[in-house]
Every structure is written in structure tokens, then in C-alpha cells.
mmCIF file with all atom_site columns, C-alpha atoms in Angstrom:
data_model
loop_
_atom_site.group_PDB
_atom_site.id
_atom_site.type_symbol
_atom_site.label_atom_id
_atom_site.label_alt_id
_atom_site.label_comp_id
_atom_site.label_asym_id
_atom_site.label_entity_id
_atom_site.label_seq_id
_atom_site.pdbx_PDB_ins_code
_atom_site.Cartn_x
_atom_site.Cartn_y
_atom_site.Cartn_z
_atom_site.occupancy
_atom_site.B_iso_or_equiv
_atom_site.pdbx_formal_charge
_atom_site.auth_seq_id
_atom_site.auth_comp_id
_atom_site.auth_asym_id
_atom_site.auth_atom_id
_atom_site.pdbx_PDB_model_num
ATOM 1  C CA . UNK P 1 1  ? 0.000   0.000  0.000   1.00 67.00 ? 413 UNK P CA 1
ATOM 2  C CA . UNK P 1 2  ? 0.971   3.511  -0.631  1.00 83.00 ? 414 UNK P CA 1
ATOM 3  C CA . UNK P 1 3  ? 1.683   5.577  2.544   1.00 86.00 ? 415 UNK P CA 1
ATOM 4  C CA . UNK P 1 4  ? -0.159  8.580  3.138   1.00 86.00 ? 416 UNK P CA 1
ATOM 5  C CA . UNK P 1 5  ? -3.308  7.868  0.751   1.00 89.00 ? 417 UNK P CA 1
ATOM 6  C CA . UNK P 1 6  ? -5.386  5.671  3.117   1.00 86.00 ? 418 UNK P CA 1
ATOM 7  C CA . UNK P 1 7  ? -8.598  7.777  6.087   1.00 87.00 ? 419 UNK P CA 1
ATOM 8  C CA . UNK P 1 8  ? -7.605  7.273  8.960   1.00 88.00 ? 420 UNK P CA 1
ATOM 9  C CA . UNK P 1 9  ? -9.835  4.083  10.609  1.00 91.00 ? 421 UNK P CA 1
ATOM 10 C CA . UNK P 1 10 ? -10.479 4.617  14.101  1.00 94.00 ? 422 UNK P CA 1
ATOM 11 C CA . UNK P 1 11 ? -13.680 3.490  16.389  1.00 96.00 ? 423 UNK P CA 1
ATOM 12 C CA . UNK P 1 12 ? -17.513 5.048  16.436  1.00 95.00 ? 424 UNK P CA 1
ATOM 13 C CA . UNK P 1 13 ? -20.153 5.028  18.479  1.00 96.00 ? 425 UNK P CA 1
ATOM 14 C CA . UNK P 1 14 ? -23.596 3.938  16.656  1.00 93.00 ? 426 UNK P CA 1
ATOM 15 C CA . UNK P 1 15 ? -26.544 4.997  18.139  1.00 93.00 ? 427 UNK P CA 1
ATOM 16 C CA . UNK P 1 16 ? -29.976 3.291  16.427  1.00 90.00 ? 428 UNK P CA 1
ATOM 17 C CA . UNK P 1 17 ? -33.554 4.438  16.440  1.00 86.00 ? 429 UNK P CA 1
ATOM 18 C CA . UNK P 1 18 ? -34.434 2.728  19.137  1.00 87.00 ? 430 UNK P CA 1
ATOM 19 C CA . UNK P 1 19 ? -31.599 3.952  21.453  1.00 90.00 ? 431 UNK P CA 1
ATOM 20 C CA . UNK P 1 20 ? -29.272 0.640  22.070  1.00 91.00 ? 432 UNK P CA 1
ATOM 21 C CA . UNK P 1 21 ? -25.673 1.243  21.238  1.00 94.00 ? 433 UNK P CA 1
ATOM 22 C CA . UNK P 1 22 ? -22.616 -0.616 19.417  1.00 93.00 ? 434 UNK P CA 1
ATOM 23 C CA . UNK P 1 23 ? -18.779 0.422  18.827  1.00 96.00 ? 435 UNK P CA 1
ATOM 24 C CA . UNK P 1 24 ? -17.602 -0.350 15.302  1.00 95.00 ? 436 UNK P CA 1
ATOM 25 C CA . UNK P 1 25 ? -14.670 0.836  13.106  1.00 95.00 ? 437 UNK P CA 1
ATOM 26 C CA . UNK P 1 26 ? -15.359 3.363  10.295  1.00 94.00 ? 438 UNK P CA 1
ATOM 27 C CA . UNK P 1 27 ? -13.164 6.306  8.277   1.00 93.00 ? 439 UNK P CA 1
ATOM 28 C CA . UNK P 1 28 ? -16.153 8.778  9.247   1.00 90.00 ? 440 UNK P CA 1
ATOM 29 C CA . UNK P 1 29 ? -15.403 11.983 11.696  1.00 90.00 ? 441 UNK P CA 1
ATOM 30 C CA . UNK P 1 30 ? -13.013 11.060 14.423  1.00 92.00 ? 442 UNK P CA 1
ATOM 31 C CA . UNK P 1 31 ? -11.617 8.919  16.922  1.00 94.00 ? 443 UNK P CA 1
ATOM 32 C CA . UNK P 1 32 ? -14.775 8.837  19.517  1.00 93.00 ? 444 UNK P CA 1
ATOM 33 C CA . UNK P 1 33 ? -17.464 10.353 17.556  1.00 94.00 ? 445 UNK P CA 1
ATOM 34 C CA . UNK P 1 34 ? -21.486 9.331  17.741  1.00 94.00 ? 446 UNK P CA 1
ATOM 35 C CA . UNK P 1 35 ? -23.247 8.611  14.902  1.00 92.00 ? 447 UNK P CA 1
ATOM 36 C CA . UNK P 1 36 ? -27.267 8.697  15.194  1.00 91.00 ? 448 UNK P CA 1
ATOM 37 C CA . UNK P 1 37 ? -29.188 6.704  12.841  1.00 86.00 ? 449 UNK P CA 1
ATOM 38 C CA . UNK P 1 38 ? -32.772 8.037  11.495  1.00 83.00 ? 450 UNK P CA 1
ATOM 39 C CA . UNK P 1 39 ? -33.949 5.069  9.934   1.00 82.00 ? 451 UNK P CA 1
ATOM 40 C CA . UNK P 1 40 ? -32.361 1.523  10.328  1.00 81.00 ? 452 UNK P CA 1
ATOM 41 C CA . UNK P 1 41 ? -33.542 -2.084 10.180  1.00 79.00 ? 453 UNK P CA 1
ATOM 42 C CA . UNK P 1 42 ? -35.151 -2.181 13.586  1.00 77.00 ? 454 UNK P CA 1
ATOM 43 C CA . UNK P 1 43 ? -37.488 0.576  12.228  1.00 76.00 ? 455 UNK P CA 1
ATOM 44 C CA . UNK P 1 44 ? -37.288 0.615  8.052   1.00 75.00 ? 456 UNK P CA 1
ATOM 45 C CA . UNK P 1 45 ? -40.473 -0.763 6.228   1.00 73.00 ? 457 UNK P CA 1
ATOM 46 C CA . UNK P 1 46 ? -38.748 -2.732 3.992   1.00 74.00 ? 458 UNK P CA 1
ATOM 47 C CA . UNK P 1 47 ? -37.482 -4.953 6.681   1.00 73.00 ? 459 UNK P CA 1
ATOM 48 C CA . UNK P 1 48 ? -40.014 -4.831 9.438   1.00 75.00 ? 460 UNK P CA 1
ATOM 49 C CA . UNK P 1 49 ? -42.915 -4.991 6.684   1.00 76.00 ? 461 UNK P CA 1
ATOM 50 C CA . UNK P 1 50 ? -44.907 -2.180 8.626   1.00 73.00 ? 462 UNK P CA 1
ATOM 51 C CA . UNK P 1 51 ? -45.937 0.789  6.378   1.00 67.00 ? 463 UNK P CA 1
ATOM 52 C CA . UNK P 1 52 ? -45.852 3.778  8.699   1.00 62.00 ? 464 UNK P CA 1
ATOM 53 C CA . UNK P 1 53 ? -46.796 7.429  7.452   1.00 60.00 ? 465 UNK P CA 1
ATOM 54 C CA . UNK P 1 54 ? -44.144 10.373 7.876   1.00 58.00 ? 466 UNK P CA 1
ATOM 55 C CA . UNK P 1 55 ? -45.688 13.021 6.130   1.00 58.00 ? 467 UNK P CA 1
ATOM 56 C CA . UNK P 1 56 ? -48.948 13.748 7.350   1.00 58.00 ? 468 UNK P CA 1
ATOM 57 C CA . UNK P 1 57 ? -49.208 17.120 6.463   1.00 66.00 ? 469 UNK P CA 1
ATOM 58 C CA . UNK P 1 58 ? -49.212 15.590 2.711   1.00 74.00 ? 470 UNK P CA 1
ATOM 59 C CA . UNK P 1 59 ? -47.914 16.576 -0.468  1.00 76.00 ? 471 UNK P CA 1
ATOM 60 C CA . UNK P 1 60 ? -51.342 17.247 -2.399  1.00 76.00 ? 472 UNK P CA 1
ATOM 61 C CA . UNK P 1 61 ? -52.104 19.863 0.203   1.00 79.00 ? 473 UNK P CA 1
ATOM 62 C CA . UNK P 1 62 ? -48.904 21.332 0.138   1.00 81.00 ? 474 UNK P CA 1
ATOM 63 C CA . UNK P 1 63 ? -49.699 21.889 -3.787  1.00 81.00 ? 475 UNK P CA 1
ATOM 64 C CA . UNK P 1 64 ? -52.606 22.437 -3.492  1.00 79.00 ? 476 UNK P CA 1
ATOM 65 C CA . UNK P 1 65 ? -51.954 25.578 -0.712  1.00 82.00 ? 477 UNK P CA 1
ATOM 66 C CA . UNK P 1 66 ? -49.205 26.864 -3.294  1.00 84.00 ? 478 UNK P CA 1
ATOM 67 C CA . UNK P 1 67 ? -51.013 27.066 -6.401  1.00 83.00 ? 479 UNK P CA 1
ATOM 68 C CA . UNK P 1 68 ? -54.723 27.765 -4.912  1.00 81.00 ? 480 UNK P CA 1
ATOM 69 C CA . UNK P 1 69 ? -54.814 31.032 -6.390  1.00 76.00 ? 481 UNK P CA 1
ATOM 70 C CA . UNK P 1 70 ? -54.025 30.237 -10.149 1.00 77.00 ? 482 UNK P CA 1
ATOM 71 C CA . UNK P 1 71 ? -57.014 28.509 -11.075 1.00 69.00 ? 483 UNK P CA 1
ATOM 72 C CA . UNK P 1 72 ? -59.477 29.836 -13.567 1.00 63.00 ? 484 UNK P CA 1
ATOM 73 C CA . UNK P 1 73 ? -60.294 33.548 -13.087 1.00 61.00 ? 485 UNK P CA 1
ATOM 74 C CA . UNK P 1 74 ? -64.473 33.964 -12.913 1.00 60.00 ? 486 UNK P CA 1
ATOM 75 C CA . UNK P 1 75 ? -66.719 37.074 -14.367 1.00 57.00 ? 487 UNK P CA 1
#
């Protein structure tokens, strides 16, 4: 190997959804730091097989509340 090309690997902290904790090796950040995970197999769909909804503000009504006033104009 060629000196000087390779990240630094050090040790993480992974934190999952559901708050448990494991050490593993990784070239992200630094020695020590935390990484929190949004979504991971304990909570994703396409391995627990539960649809949950995120967005329940929705996106029709977000279009619909942006473009509301272009419809057609009435005499």
C-alpha cells in the first residue's frame, strides 16, 4: 500500500432508532465520535414490513396551498 493515501480508521459510536448502542470501526469523523441513525432495520419498512406514514401534512395539500390562487379567473 501507498503511505499517506489511506482515512484514517479509528472506532464510532452507533446509536440506532431505538436507542441501544454498538462500537464499530469506520473512516467517518473522528476517533470517539457518535453517529445517530434516522432510519435503520429495527425501524425501516422494507425490513419490518410495517408501512408507517411520515408526512402527514401531505404533499397534495402542500400543492394544493401553493397554487390555490391560479385557477381559472371567474366574471
Amino acid at each position: 500500500m501507498k503511505a499517506g493515501i489511506h482515512p484514517e480508521y479509528h472506532e464510532i459510536k452507533i446509536v440506532m432508532t431505538d436507542g441501544t448502542e454498538f462500537t464499530t470501526r469506520s473512516c467517518m469523523g473522528k476517533e470517539g465520535d457518535t453517529l445517530r441513525l434516522d432510519i435503520d432495520p429495527k425501524s425501516h419498512p422494507a425490513w419490518t414490513g410495517v408501512q408507517r406514514i411520515v408526512d402527514t401534512g401531505g404533499q397534495v395539500a402542500k400543492f394544493n396551498k401553493k397554487f390555490a390562487g391560479l385557477g381559472l379567473k371567474k366574471k
